[in-house]
Amino acid sequence: MAEDKALFLLKFGKKENLELLQKGNVYMKNLKYFIDLESENQKKGMGDVTEGSLVMNDVKWTIMHPETNEVLFVSEAKRSTLRYDEVLHKPVFCSMALGLDDLEPIEEEIEGRVNTKIVFTEQQRNEMVDEFGEYVLVIPATLFIRNITSTLDGENLEYATGKVEYGDYSVNHQYRFVEFETGDPKILFHKDSSLAYQKEFRVVILNRDIEDALTINIGDMTEYSTIVKSEDLLTGKFGVQLQLK
């Protein structure tokens, strides 16, 4: 198993909302919601004004007449962003992904099993409860992904899933320009490195637009998921037993 493969997905929130999700009701907001949220809260975190955008630094803009190529206006900017309007209304489901690199063995291997503890950084412990909620739903990643992708396939919905990639937005990277120009869905899976502590995994529906929210039922997950207090999970009161092959 690759170290970057998600073992569990964590969804933080209010207990009553997580109980609905545990029953299979996946609640998705559009991307515009998360863009507006930073402006409303005046804090980057759950909200992010750069969602789905191409961030450029030290840009010189030249505006030219479309017929004569006459230069009409020249401007310079320390930072500029471009975004296609159509991404604003794409439904998004966000969660936190845990992999092998988040586990630390706490005893020697016994009969092919090893007990581990989940390790969170100080920033994760400080931020996740304040930003996302007092409780957390823990779901095996493979089962959740199987259920949601089969449901979306059955409804003829196109989608993209995966971990968010975090990069330094103070640097202009060519691949981001290419993704923006070609309309690659990967543009929806980039965030600034300042948010890397979130370790986000997301699902985005590509061929349906929503004005506010969308709920899709993917089947009851109660049998293989659990809801615990965020503080208990983040402070190491729960562990994971791995069965080694």
Coordinates of N, CA and C in Angstrom, one line a residue:
M1 N 0.9 -1.2 0.0 CA 0.0 0.0 0.0 C 0.9 1.2 0.0
A2 N 0.6 2.1 -0.9 CA 1.4 3.4 -1.0 C 1.1 4.3 0.2
E3 N 2.2 5.0 0.7 CA 2.0 5.8 1.8 C 1.0 6.9 1.6
D4 N 0.8 7.4 0.4 CA -0.1 8.5 0.1 C -1.5 8.0 -0.1
K5 N -1.8 6.7 0.0 CA -3.2 6.2 -0.2 C -4.0 6.5 1.1
A6 N -5.2 7.0 0.9 CA -6.1 7.3 2.0 C -6.6 6.0 2.7
L7 N -6.4 5.9 4.0 CA -7.0 4.8 4.7 C -8.3 5.1 5.3
F8 N -8.4 6.3 5.8 CA -9.7 6.8 6.4 C -10.0 8.2 5.9
L9 N -11.3 8.5 5.9 CA -11.7 9.9 5.6 C -12.4 10.4 6.9
L10 N -12.1 11.6 7.3 CA -12.6 12.3 8.4 C -13.5 13.4 8.0
K11 N -14.7 13.4 8.5 CA -15.6 14.6 8.2 C -16.0 15.2 9.6
F12 N -15.5 16.4 9.8 CA -15.8 17.2 11.0 C -17.1 18.0 10.8
G13 N -17.8 18.1 12.0 CA -19.1 18.9 11.9 C -19.9 18.7 13.1
K14 N -21.2 19.2 13.0 CA -22.1 19.0 14.1 C -22.6 17.6 14.1
K15 N -22.9 17.1 15.3 CA -23.2 15.7 15.4 C -24.4 15.3 14.6
E16 N -25.5 16.1 14.6 CA -26.7 15.8 13.9 C -26.5 15.8 12.4
N17 N -25.6 16.6 11.9 CA -25.3 16.5 10.4 C -24.4 15.3 10.1
L18 N -23.5 14.9 11.0 CA -22.7 13.7 10.7 C -23.6 12.5 10.8
E19 N -24.6 12.5 11.7 CA -25.5 11.3 11.7 C -26.2 11.1 10.4
L20 N -26.6 12.3 9.8 CA -27.3 12.2 8.5 C -26.3 11.6 7.4
L21 N -25.0 12.1 7.5 CA -24.0 11.6 6.5 C -23.8 10.1 6.8
Q22 N -23.7 9.7 8.0 CA -23.5 8.3 8.3 C -24.6 7.4 7.7
K23 N -25.8 8.0 7.6 CA -26.9 7.2 7.0 C -26.8 7.2 5.5
G24 N -25.8 7.9 5.0 CA -25.6 7.9 3.5 C -25.9 9.2 2.8
N25 N -26.4 10.2 3.5 CA -26.8 11.5 2.9 C -25.6 12.4 2.7
V26 N -25.0 12.4 1.6 CA -23.8 13.2 1.3 C -24.3 14.6 0.9
Y27 N -24.0 15.6 1.7 CA -24.4 17.0 1.5 C -23.3 17.7 0.8
M28 N -23.6 18.3 -0.3 CA -22.5 19.0 -1.1 C -22.9 20.5 -1.3
K29 N -22.0 21.4 -1.1 CA -22.2 22.8 -1.4 C -21.5 23.1 -2.7
N30 N -21.8 24.2 -3.3 CA -21.1 24.6 -4.5 C -19.8 25.3 -4.2
L31 N -18.9 25.4 -5.1 CA -17.6 26.0 -4.9 C -17.7 27.4 -4.5
K32 N -18.7 28.1 -5.0 CA -18.9 29.6 -4.6 C -19.1 29.7 -3.1
Y33 N -19.7 28.8 -2.5 CA -19.9 28.9 -1.0 C -18.6 29.0 -0.3
F34 N -17.6 28.2 -0.7 CA -16.3 28.2 0.0 C -15.5 29.4 -0.3
I35 N -15.7 29.9 -1.6 CA -15.1 31.2 -1.9 C -15.6 32.4 -1.1
D36 N -16.9 32.4 -1.0 CA -17.5 33.5 -0.2 C -17.3 33.4 1.2
L37 N -17.0 32.2 1.7 CA -16.9 32.0 3.2 C -15.7 32.7 3.8
E38 N -14.6 32.8 3.0 CA -13.4 33.5 3.5 C -13.7 35.0 3.7
S39 N -14.4 35.5 2.7 CA -14.8 36.9 2.8 C -15.7 37.2 4.0
E40 N -16.6 36.3 4.2 CA -17.6 36.5 5.3 C -16.9 36.3 6.7
N41 N -16.0 35.4 6.8 CA -15.4 35.1 8.1 C -14.1 35.9 8.3
Q42 N -13.6 36.5 7.2 CA -12.3 37.2 7.2 C -11.1 36.2 7.7
K43 N -11.2 35.0 7.3 CA -10.2 34.0 7.7 C -10.2 32.9 6.7
K44 N -8.9 32.6 6.2 CA -8.8 31.5 5.3 C -8.8 30.2 6.1
G45 N -9.5 29.2 5.6 CA -9.5 27.9 6.3 C -10.6 27.1 5.6
M46 N -11.8 27.0 6.3 CA -12.9 26.3 5.6 C -13.2 27.1 4.3
G47 N -13.1 28.4 4.4 CA -13.3 29.2 3.2 C -12.0 29.6 2.5
D48 N -12.0 29.8 1.2 CA -10.8 30.0 0.5 C -11.1 30.8 -0.8
V49 N -10.8 32.0 -0.9 CA -11.1 32.9 -2.1 C -10.4 32.4 -3.3
T50 N -9.4 31.6 -3.2 CA -8.6 31.2 -4.4 C -9.1 29.9 -5.0
E51 N -10.2 29.3 -4.4 CA -10.7 28.0 -4.9 C -11.0 28.1 -6.5
G52 N -10.5 27.1 -7.2 CA -10.8 26.9 -8.6 C -10.2 28.0 -9.5
S53 N -9.2 28.7 -9.0 CA -8.7 29.8 -9.7 C -7.2 29.6 -10.1
L54 N -6.7 30.4 -11.1 CA -5.3 30.5 -11.4 C -4.7 31.7 -10.7
V55 N -3.8 31.5 -9.8 CA -3.2 32.6 -9.1 C -1.8 32.9 -9.8
M56 N -1.6 34.2 -10.1 CA -0.4 34.6 -10.8 C 0.2 35.7 -10.1
N57 N 1.6 35.7 -10.1 CA 2.3 36.7 -9.3 C 3.2 37.6 -10.3
D58 N 3.3 38.9 -10.0 CA 4.1 39.8 -10.8 C 3.7 39.8 -12.2
V59 N 2.5 40.1 -12.5 CA 1.9 40.0 -13.8 C 1.9 41.4 -14.5
K60 N 2.2 41.4 -15.8 CA 2.0 42.6 -16.6 C 0.9 42.3 -17.6
W61 N -0.1 43.1 -17.5 CA -1.3 43.0 -18.4 C -1.2 44.0 -19.5
T62 N -1.4 43.5 -20.7 CA -1.4 44.4 -21.9 C -2.8 44.2 -22.6
I63 N -3.6 45.2 -22.7 CA -4.9 45.2 -23.3 C -4.7 45.7 -24.7
M64 N -5.1 44.9 -25.7 CA -5.0 45.4 -27.1 C -6.3 45.4 -27.8
H65 N -6.4 46.2 -28.8 CA -7.6 46.3 -29.7 C -7.7 45.0 -30.5
P66 N -8.9 44.3 -30.5 CA -9.0 43.0 -31.1 C -8.8 43.1 -32.6
E67 N -9.0 44.2 -33.2 CA -8.9 44.3 -34.7 C -7.6 44.9 -35.2
T68 N -7.1 45.9 -34.5 CA -5.9 46.6 -34.9 C -4.6 46.2 -34.1
N69 N -4.8 45.5 -33.0 CA -3.7 45.1 -32.1 C -3.1 46.4 -31.5
E70 N -3.7 47.5 -31.5 CA -3.2 48.7 -30.9 C -3.3 48.5 -29.4
V71 N -2.2 48.8 -28.7 CA -2.1 48.7 -27.2 C -3.0 49.8 -26.6
L72 N -4.0 49.4 -25.9 CA -4.9 50.3 -25.3 C -4.6 50.6 -23.8
F73 N -4.0 49.6 -23.1 CA -3.8 49.8 -21.7 C -2.7 48.8 -21.2
V74 N -1.8 49.2 -20.4 CA -0.8 48.4 -19.8 C -0.9 48.5 -18.3
S75 N -0.9 47.4 -17.6 CA -0.9 47.5 -16.1 C -0.1 46.4 -15.5
E76 N 0.5 46.6 -14.3 CA 1.2 45.6 -13.6 C 0.6 45.3 -12.3
A77 N 0.6 44.1 -11.8 CA 0.0 43.7 -10.6 C 0.9 42.7 -9.8
K78 N 1.0 42.8 -8.5 CA 1.8 41.9 -7.7 C 1.1 40.5 -7.7
R79 N -0.2 40.5 -7.7 CA -0.9 39.2 -7.7 C -2.3 39.4 -8.5
S80 N -2.6 38.4 -9.3 CA -3.8 38.4 -10.1 C -4.4 37.0 -10.0
T81 N -5.7 36.9 -10.2 CA -6.4 35.6 -10.3 C -7.4 35.6 -11.4
L82 N -7.4 34.4 -12.1 CA -8.4 34.2 -13.1 C -9.2 33.0 -12.7
R83 N -10.5 33.0 -13.0 CA -11.4 31.9 -12.7 C -12.5 31.8 -13.8
Y84 N -12.8 30.6 -14.2 CA -13.9 30.4 -15.1 C -15.2 30.4 -14.3
D85 N -16.2 31.2 -14.7 CA -17.4 31.3 -13.9 C -18.1 29.9 -13.8
E86 N -18.0 29.0 -14.7 CA -18.7 27.8 -14.6 C -18.3 26.9 -13.5
V87 N -17.1 27.1 -12.9 CA -16.7 26.3 -11.8 C -17.4 26.7 -10.5
L88 N -18.0 27.9 -10.5 CA -18.5 28.4 -9.2 C -19.7 27.5 -8.7
H89 N -20.4 26.9 -9.6 CA -21.6 26.2 -9.2 C -21.5 24.6 -9.2
K90 N -20.2 24.2 -9.2 CA -20.0 22.7 -9.2 C -20.1 22.2 -7.7
P91 N -20.9 21.1 -7.5 CA -21.1 20.6 -6.2 C -19.8 19.9 -5.7
V92 N -19.4 20.2 -4.4 CA -18.2 19.7 -3.8 C -18.5 19.1 -2.4
F93 N -17.9 17.9 -2.2 CA -17.9 17.3 -0.9 C -16.4 17.2 -0.4
C94 N -16.2 17.7 0.8 CA -14.8 17.8 1.3 C -14.7 17.0 2.6
S95 N -13.5 16.4 2.8 CA -13.2 15.6 4.0 C -11.7 15.6 4.2
M96 N -11.2 15.1 5.3 CA -9.8 15.0 5.6 C -9.4 13.5 5.4
A97 N -8.2 13.4 4.7 CA -7.7 12.0 4.4 C -6.6 11.7 5.4
L98 N -6.6 10.5 5.9 CA -5.5 9.9 6.7 C -4.9 8.7 6.0
G99 N -3.6 8.7 6.0 CA -2.9 7.6 5.4 C -1.9 7.0 6.3
L100 N -1.0 6.1 5.8 CA 0.0 5.4 6.6 C 0.9 6.4 7.3
D101 N 1.2 7.5 6.6 CA 2.1 8.5 7.1 C 1.6 9.3 8.3
D102 N 0.3 9.0 8.6 CA -0.3 9.7 9.8 C -0.4 8.7 11.0
L103 N 0.1 7.5 10.8 CA 0.1 6.5 11.9 C 1.5 6.3 12.4
E104 N 1.5 6.0 13.7 CA 2.8 5.8 14.4 C 2.7 4.5 15.3
P105 N 3.5 3.5 15.0 CA 3.4 2.2 15.8 C 3.6 2.5 17.2
I106 N 2.9 1.8 18.1 CA 3.1 1.9 19.5 C 3.5 0.6 20.2
E107 N 3.6 -0.4 19.4 CA 4.2 -1.7 19.9 C 4.7 -2.5 18.8
E108 N 5.5 -3.5 19.1 CA 6.0 -4.4 18.1 C 5.0 -5.3 17.4
E109 N 5.2 -5.7 16.2 CA 4.3 -6.5 15.5 C 4.1 -7.8 16.2
I110 N 2.8 -8.2 16.4 CA 2.4 -9.5 17.0 C 1.5 -10.2 16.1
E111 N 1.9 -11.4 15.6 CA 1.1 -12.3 14.8 C 0.5 -11.5 13.6
G112 N 1.4 -10.7 13.0 CA 1.0 -10.0 11.8 C 0.1 -8.8 12.0
R113 N 0.0 -8.4 13.3 CA -0.8 -7.2 13.6 C 0.1 -6.2 14.3
V114 N -0.2 -4.9 14.1 CA 0.6 -3.9 14.8 C -0.4 -2.8 15.2
N115 N -0.4 -2.4 16.4 CA -1.2 -1.3 16.9 C -0.5 0.0 16.7
T116 N -1.3 1.0 16.2 CA -0.7 2.3 15.9 C -1.6 3.4 16.6
K117 N -1.0 4.6 16.7 CA -1.8 5.7 17.1 C -1.8 6.7 16.0
I118 N -2.9 7.5 15.9 CA -3.0 8.5 14.8 C -2.3 9.8 15.3
V119 N -1.4 10.3 14.5 CA -0.6 11.5 14.9 C -1.1 12.7 14.2
F120 N -1.5 13.7 14.9 CA -1.9 15.0 14.3 C -0.8 16.0 14.7
T121 N -0.7 17.0 13.9 CA 0.2 18.1 14.2 C -0.4 19.1 15.2
E122 N 0.3 19.9 15.8 CA -0.2 20.9 16.7 C -1.2 21.9 15.9
Q123 N -0.9 22.2 14.7 CA -1.7 23.1 13.9 C -3.1 22.4 13.6
Q124 N -3.0 21.1 13.3 CA -4.3 20.4 13.1 C -5.1 20.3 14.3
R125 N -4.5 20.1 15.5 CA -5.2 20.0 16.7 C -5.9 21.4 17.1
N126 N -5.2 22.4 16.7 CA -5.7 23.8 17.0 C -6.8 24.2 16.1
E127 N -6.6 23.9 14.8 CA -7.5 24.4 13.8 C -8.7 23.6 13.5
M128 N -8.6 22.3 13.5 CA -9.7 21.5 12.9 C -11.0 21.6 13.7
V129 N -11.0 21.7 15.0 CA -12.2 21.8 15.8 C -12.8 23.2 15.6
D130 N -12.0 24.2 15.6 CA -12.5 25.6 15.5 C -13.1 25.8 14.1
E131 N -12.5 25.2 13.1 CA -12.9 25.5 11.7 C -14.1 24.6 11.3
F132 N -14.1 23.3 11.8 CA -15.0 22.3 11.1 C -15.9 21.7 12.1
G133 N -15.7 21.7 13.4 CA -16.8 21.1 14.2 C -16.3 20.3 15.4
E134 N -17.2 20.1 16.4 CA -16.9 19.4 17.6 C -16.9 17.9 17.5
Y135 N -17.5 17.3 16.4 CA -17.5 15.9 16.3 C -16.9 15.5 14.9
V136 N -16.5 14.3 14.8 CA -16.0 13.8 13.5 C -16.5 12.4 13.2
L137 N -16.8 12.2 11.9 CA -17.2 10.9 11.4 C -16.0 10.3 10.8
V138 N -15.7 9.1 11.2 CA -14.5 8.3 10.7 C -15.0 7.2 9.7
I139 N -14.6 7.3 8.5 CA -15.1 6.3 7.4 C -13.9 5.7 6.7
P140 N -13.9 4.3 6.6 CA -12.8 3.7 5.7 C -12.9 4.3 4.3
A141 N -11.8 4.8 3.8 CA -11.8 5.5 2.5 C -12.3 4.7 1.4
T142 N -11.8 3.4 1.3 CA -12.2 2.6 0.1 C -13.7 2.4 0.0
L143 N -14.3 2.2 1.2 CA -15.7 1.9 1.2 C -16.5 3.2 0.8
F144 N -16.1 4.3 1.3 CA -16.8 5.5 1.0 C -16.7 5.8 -0.5
I145 N -15.4 5.7 -1.0 CA -15.2 6.0 -2.4 C -16.0 5.1 -3.3
R146 N -16.0 3.8 -3.0 CA -16.7 2.8 -3.7 C -18.2 3.2 -3.8
N147 N -18.8 3.5 -2.7 CA -20.2 3.8 -2.6 C -20.6 5.1 -3.4
I148 N -19.8 6.1 -3.2 CA -20.2 7.4 -3.8 C -19.9 7.3 -5.3
T149 N -18.9 6.7 -5.8 CA -18.6 6.6 -7.2 C -19.7 5.7 -7.9
S150 N -20.1 4.6 -7.3 CA -21.1 3.8 -7.9 C -22.4 4.5 -8.0
T151 N -22.7 5.3 -6.9 CA -24.0 6.1 -6.9 C -23.9 7.1 -8.0
L152 N -22.8 7.8 -8.2 CA -22.7 8.9 -9.2 C -22.8 8.3 -10.6
D153 N -22.1 7.1 -10.7 CA -22.2 6.4 -12.0 C -23.6 6.1 -12.4
G154 N -24.4 5.6 -11.4 CA -25.7 5.2 -11.6 C -26.6 6.3 -12.0
E155 N -26.2 7.6 -11.6 CA -27.0 8.7 -11.9 C -26.4 9.5 -13.1
N156 N -25.5 8.8 -13.8 CA -24.9 9.4 -15.0 C -24.3 10.8 -14.7
L157 N -23.6 10.9 -13.6 CA -23.0 12.1 -13.2 C -21.5 12.0 -13.4
E158 N -20.9 12.9 -14.1 CA -19.4 12.9 -14.2 C -18.8 13.6 -13.0
Y159 N -17.6 13.1 -12.5 CA -17.1 13.5 -11.3 C -15.6 13.4 -11.3
A160 N -14.9 14.1 -10.4 CA -13.5 13.9 -10.1 C -13.3 13.7 -8.6
T161 N -12.5 12.8 -8.2 CA -12.2 12.6 -6.8 C -10.7 12.6 -6.6
G162 N -10.3 12.9 -5.4 CA -8.8 12.8 -5.1 C -8.4 13.7 -4.0
K163 N -7.2 13.6 -3.6 CA -6.6 14.5 -2.6 C -6.3 15.8 -3.2
V164 N -6.4 16.9 -2.4 CA -6.0 18.2 -2.8 C -4.5 18.3 -2.8
E165 N -3.9 18.9 -3.8 CA -2.5 19.1 -3.9 C -2.2 20.6 -3.4
Y166 N -1.2 20.7 -2.5 CA -0.9 22.0 -1.9 C 0.4 22.5 -2.4
G167 N 0.4 23.7 -2.9 CA 1.6 24.3 -3.5 C 1.8 25.7 -3.0
D168 N 3.0 26.3 -3.3 CA 3.3 27.6 -2.9 C 2.7 28.6 -4.0
Y169 N 1.7 29.3 -3.6 CA 1.0 30.2 -4.5 C 1.8 31.5 -4.8
S170 N 2.9 31.7 -4.1 CA 3.8 32.8 -4.4 C 4.7 32.5 -5.6
V171 N 4.6 31.3 -6.1 CA 5.5 30.9 -7.3 C 4.5 30.6 -8.4
N172 N 4.9 31.0 -9.6 CA 4.1 30.7 -10.8 C 4.6 29.4 -11.4
H173 N 3.7 28.4 -11.4 CA 4.1 27.1 -11.9 C 3.4 26.9 -13.2
Q174 N 4.1 26.4 -14.2 CA 3.6 26.2 -15.6 C 2.4 25.3 -15.6
Y175 N 2.5 24.2 -14.8 CA 1.4 23.2 -14.9 C 0.0 23.8 -14.5
R176 N 0.0 24.8 -13.7 CA -1.3 25.4 -13.3 C -1.8 26.3 -14.5
F177 N -0.9 26.9 -15.2 CA -1.4 27.6 -16.4 C -2.0 26.7 -17.4
V178 N -1.3 25.5 -17.6 CA -1.8 24.5 -18.6 C -3.1 24.0 -18.2
E179 N -3.3 23.7 -16.9 CA -4.6 23.1 -16.4 C -5.7 24.2 -16.6
F180 N -5.4 25.4 -16.3 CA -6.4 26.5 -16.5 C -6.8 26.6 -17.9
E181 N -5.8 26.7 -18.8 CA -6.1 26.9 -20.3 C -6.9 25.7 -20.9
T182 N -6.6 24.5 -20.4 CA -7.3 23.3 -21.0 C -8.6 23.0 -20.3
G183 N -8.9 23.7 -19.2 CA -10.1 23.3 -18.4 C -10.0 22.0 -17.7
D184 N -8.7 21.6 -17.3 CA -8.5 20.4 -16.6 C -9.1 20.4 -15.2
P185 N -9.9 19.4 -14.8 CA -10.5 19.4 -13.5 C -9.5 19.5 -12.3
K186 N -8.2 19.2 -12.6 CA -7.2 19.3 -11.6 C -7.2 20.7 -11.0
I187 N -7.6 21.7 -11.7 CA -7.6 23.1 -11.2 C -8.5 23.2 -9.9
L188 N -9.4 22.2 -9.8 CA -10.3 22.2 -8.6 C -9.7 21.5 -7.4
F189 N -8.5 21.0 -7.6 CA -7.8 20.2 -6.6 C -6.5 20.8 -6.2
H190 N -6.4 22.1 -6.2 CA -5.2 22.8 -5.8 C -5.5 23.8 -4.7
K191 N -4.6 23.9 -3.7 CA -4.8 24.9 -2.7 C -3.4 25.4 -2.3
D192 N -3.3 26.5 -1.6 CA -2.0 27.1 -1.2 C -1.5 26.2 0.0
S193 N -0.2 26.2 0.1 CA 0.5 25.3 1.1 C 0.2 25.7 2.5
S194 N -0.3 26.9 2.7 CA -0.7 27.4 4.0 C -1.9 26.6 4.6
L195 N -2.6 25.8 3.7 CA -3.7 25.0 4.1 C -3.4 23.5 4.1
A196 N -2.2 23.2 4.0 CA -1.8 21.8 3.8 C -2.2 20.9 5.1
Y197 N -2.3 21.6 6.2 CA -2.7 20.8 7.4 C -4.1 20.2 7.3
Q198 N -4.9 20.6 6.4 CA -6.2 20.1 6.2 C -6.2 18.7 5.5
K199 N -5.2 18.4 4.8 CA -5.1 17.1 4.1 C -6.4 16.7 3.5
E200 N -6.9 17.6 2.6 CA -8.2 17.4 2.1 C -8.4 16.4 1.0
F201 N -9.4 15.6 1.1 CA -9.9 14.7 0.0 C -11.2 15.3 -0.4
R202 N -11.5 15.4 -1.7 CA -12.7 16.0 -2.2 C -13.3 15.2 -3.4
V203 N -14.6 15.4 -3.5 CA -15.4 14.8 -4.6 C -16.1 16.0 -5.3
V204 N -15.9 16.2 -6.6 CA -16.5 17.3 -7.3 C -17.4 16.7 -8.5
I205 N -18.6 17.1 -8.6 CA -19.5 16.7 -9.7 C -19.3 17.7 -10.8
L206 N -19.0 17.3 -12.0 CA -18.5 18.1 -13.1 C -19.6 18.5 -14.0
N207 N -20.7 17.7 -14.1 CA -21.7 18.0 -15.2 C -23.1 18.4 -14.6
R208 N -23.1 18.9 -13.3 CA -24.3 19.4 -12.8 C -23.9 20.7 -12.0
D209 N -24.7 21.7 -12.2 CA -24.5 23.0 -11.5 C -25.6 23.1 -10.4
I210 N -25.3 23.7 -9.3 CA -26.3 23.9 -8.3 C -26.2 25.4 -7.8
E211 N -27.3 25.9 -7.4 CA -27.3 27.3 -6.8 C -26.9 27.3 -5.4
D212 N -27.1 26.2 -4.7 CA -26.8 26.2 -3.2 C -26.2 24.9 -2.8
A213 N -27.1 23.9 -2.7 CA -26.7 22.6 -2.1 C -27.3 21.5 -2.8
L214 N -26.7 20.3 -2.7 CA -27.2 19.0 -3.3 C -26.9 17.9 -2.3
T215 N -27.9 17.0 -2.1 CA -27.8 15.9 -1.2 C -28.0 14.6 -2.1
I216 N -27.0 13.7 -2.0 CA -27.0 12.4 -2.7 C -26.9 11.3 -1.7
N217 N -27.8 10.3 -1.7 CA -27.7 9.2 -0.8 C -26.9 8.1 -1.4
I218 N -25.8 7.7 -0.7 CA -25.0 6.6 -1.2 C -25.1 5.3 -0.5
G219 N -26.1 5.2 0.4 CA -26.3 4.0 1.2 C -25.8 4.2 2.6
D220 N -26.4 3.5 3.6 CA -26.1 3.6 5.0 C -24.7 3.1 5.3
M221 N -23.9 3.9 6.0 CA -22.5 3.6 6.4 C -22.4 3.3 7.9
T222 N -23.5 3.2 8.6 CA -23.4 3.0 10.0 C -22.6 1.8 10.5
E223 N -22.7 0.7 9.7 CA -22.0 -0.5 10.1 C -20.5 -0.4 10.1
Y224 N -20.0 0.5 9.3 CA -18.5 0.5 9.2 C -17.9 1.9 9.4
S225 N -18.7 2.8 10.1 CA -18.2 4.1 10.4 C -18.5 4.4 11.9
T226 N -17.9 5.5 12.4 CA -18.2 5.8 13.8 C -18.0 7.3 14.0
I227 N -18.8 7.9 14.9 CA -18.8 9.3 15.2 C -18.2 9.5 16.6
V228 N -17.1 10.3 16.7 CA -16.5 10.5 18.0 C -16.3 12.0 18.2
K229 N -15.9 12.4 19.4 CA -15.6 13.8 19.6 C -14.3 14.2 18.9
S230 N -14.2 15.3 18.3 CA -13.0 15.7 17.5 C -11.8 15.8 18.5
E231 N -12.0 16.4 19.6 CA -10.9 16.5 20.6 C -10.3 15.2 21.0
D232 N -11.2 14.2 21.2 CA -10.7 12.9 21.6 C -9.8 12.3 20.4
L233 N -10.3 12.4 19.2 CA -9.5 11.9 18.1 C -8.2 12.6 17.9
L234 N -8.2 13.9 18.0 CA -7.1 14.8 17.7 C -6.0 14.7 18.8
T235 N -6.4 14.3 20.0 CA -5.5 14.2 21.1 C -5.0 12.8 21.3
G236 N -5.2 11.9 20.4 CA -4.6 10.5 20.4 C -5.4 9.5 21.3
K237 N -6.6 9.7 21.5 CA -7.4 8.7 22.4 C -7.8 7.5 21.5
F238 N -7.6 7.6 20.2 CA -8.0 6.5 19.3 C -6.8 6.0 18.5
G239 N -6.8 4.7 18.2 CA -5.7 4.2 17.4 C -6.2 3.3 16.3
V240 N -5.3 2.7 15.5 CA -5.7 1.8 14.4 C -4.8 0.6 14.5
Q241 N -5.5 -0.6 14.4 CA -4.7 -1.8 14.3 C -4.6 -2.2 12.9
L242 N -3.4 -2.4 12.4 CA -3.1 -2.8 11.0 C -2.8 -4.3 11.0
Q243 N -3.4 -5.0 10.0 CA -3.1 -6.4 9.7 C -2.1 -6.4 8.6
L244 N -0.9 -6.9 8.9 CA 0.1 -6.9 7.9 C 0.1 -8.2 7.1
K245 N 0.3 -8.1 5.8 CA 0.3 -9.3 4.9 C 1.7 -10.0 4.9

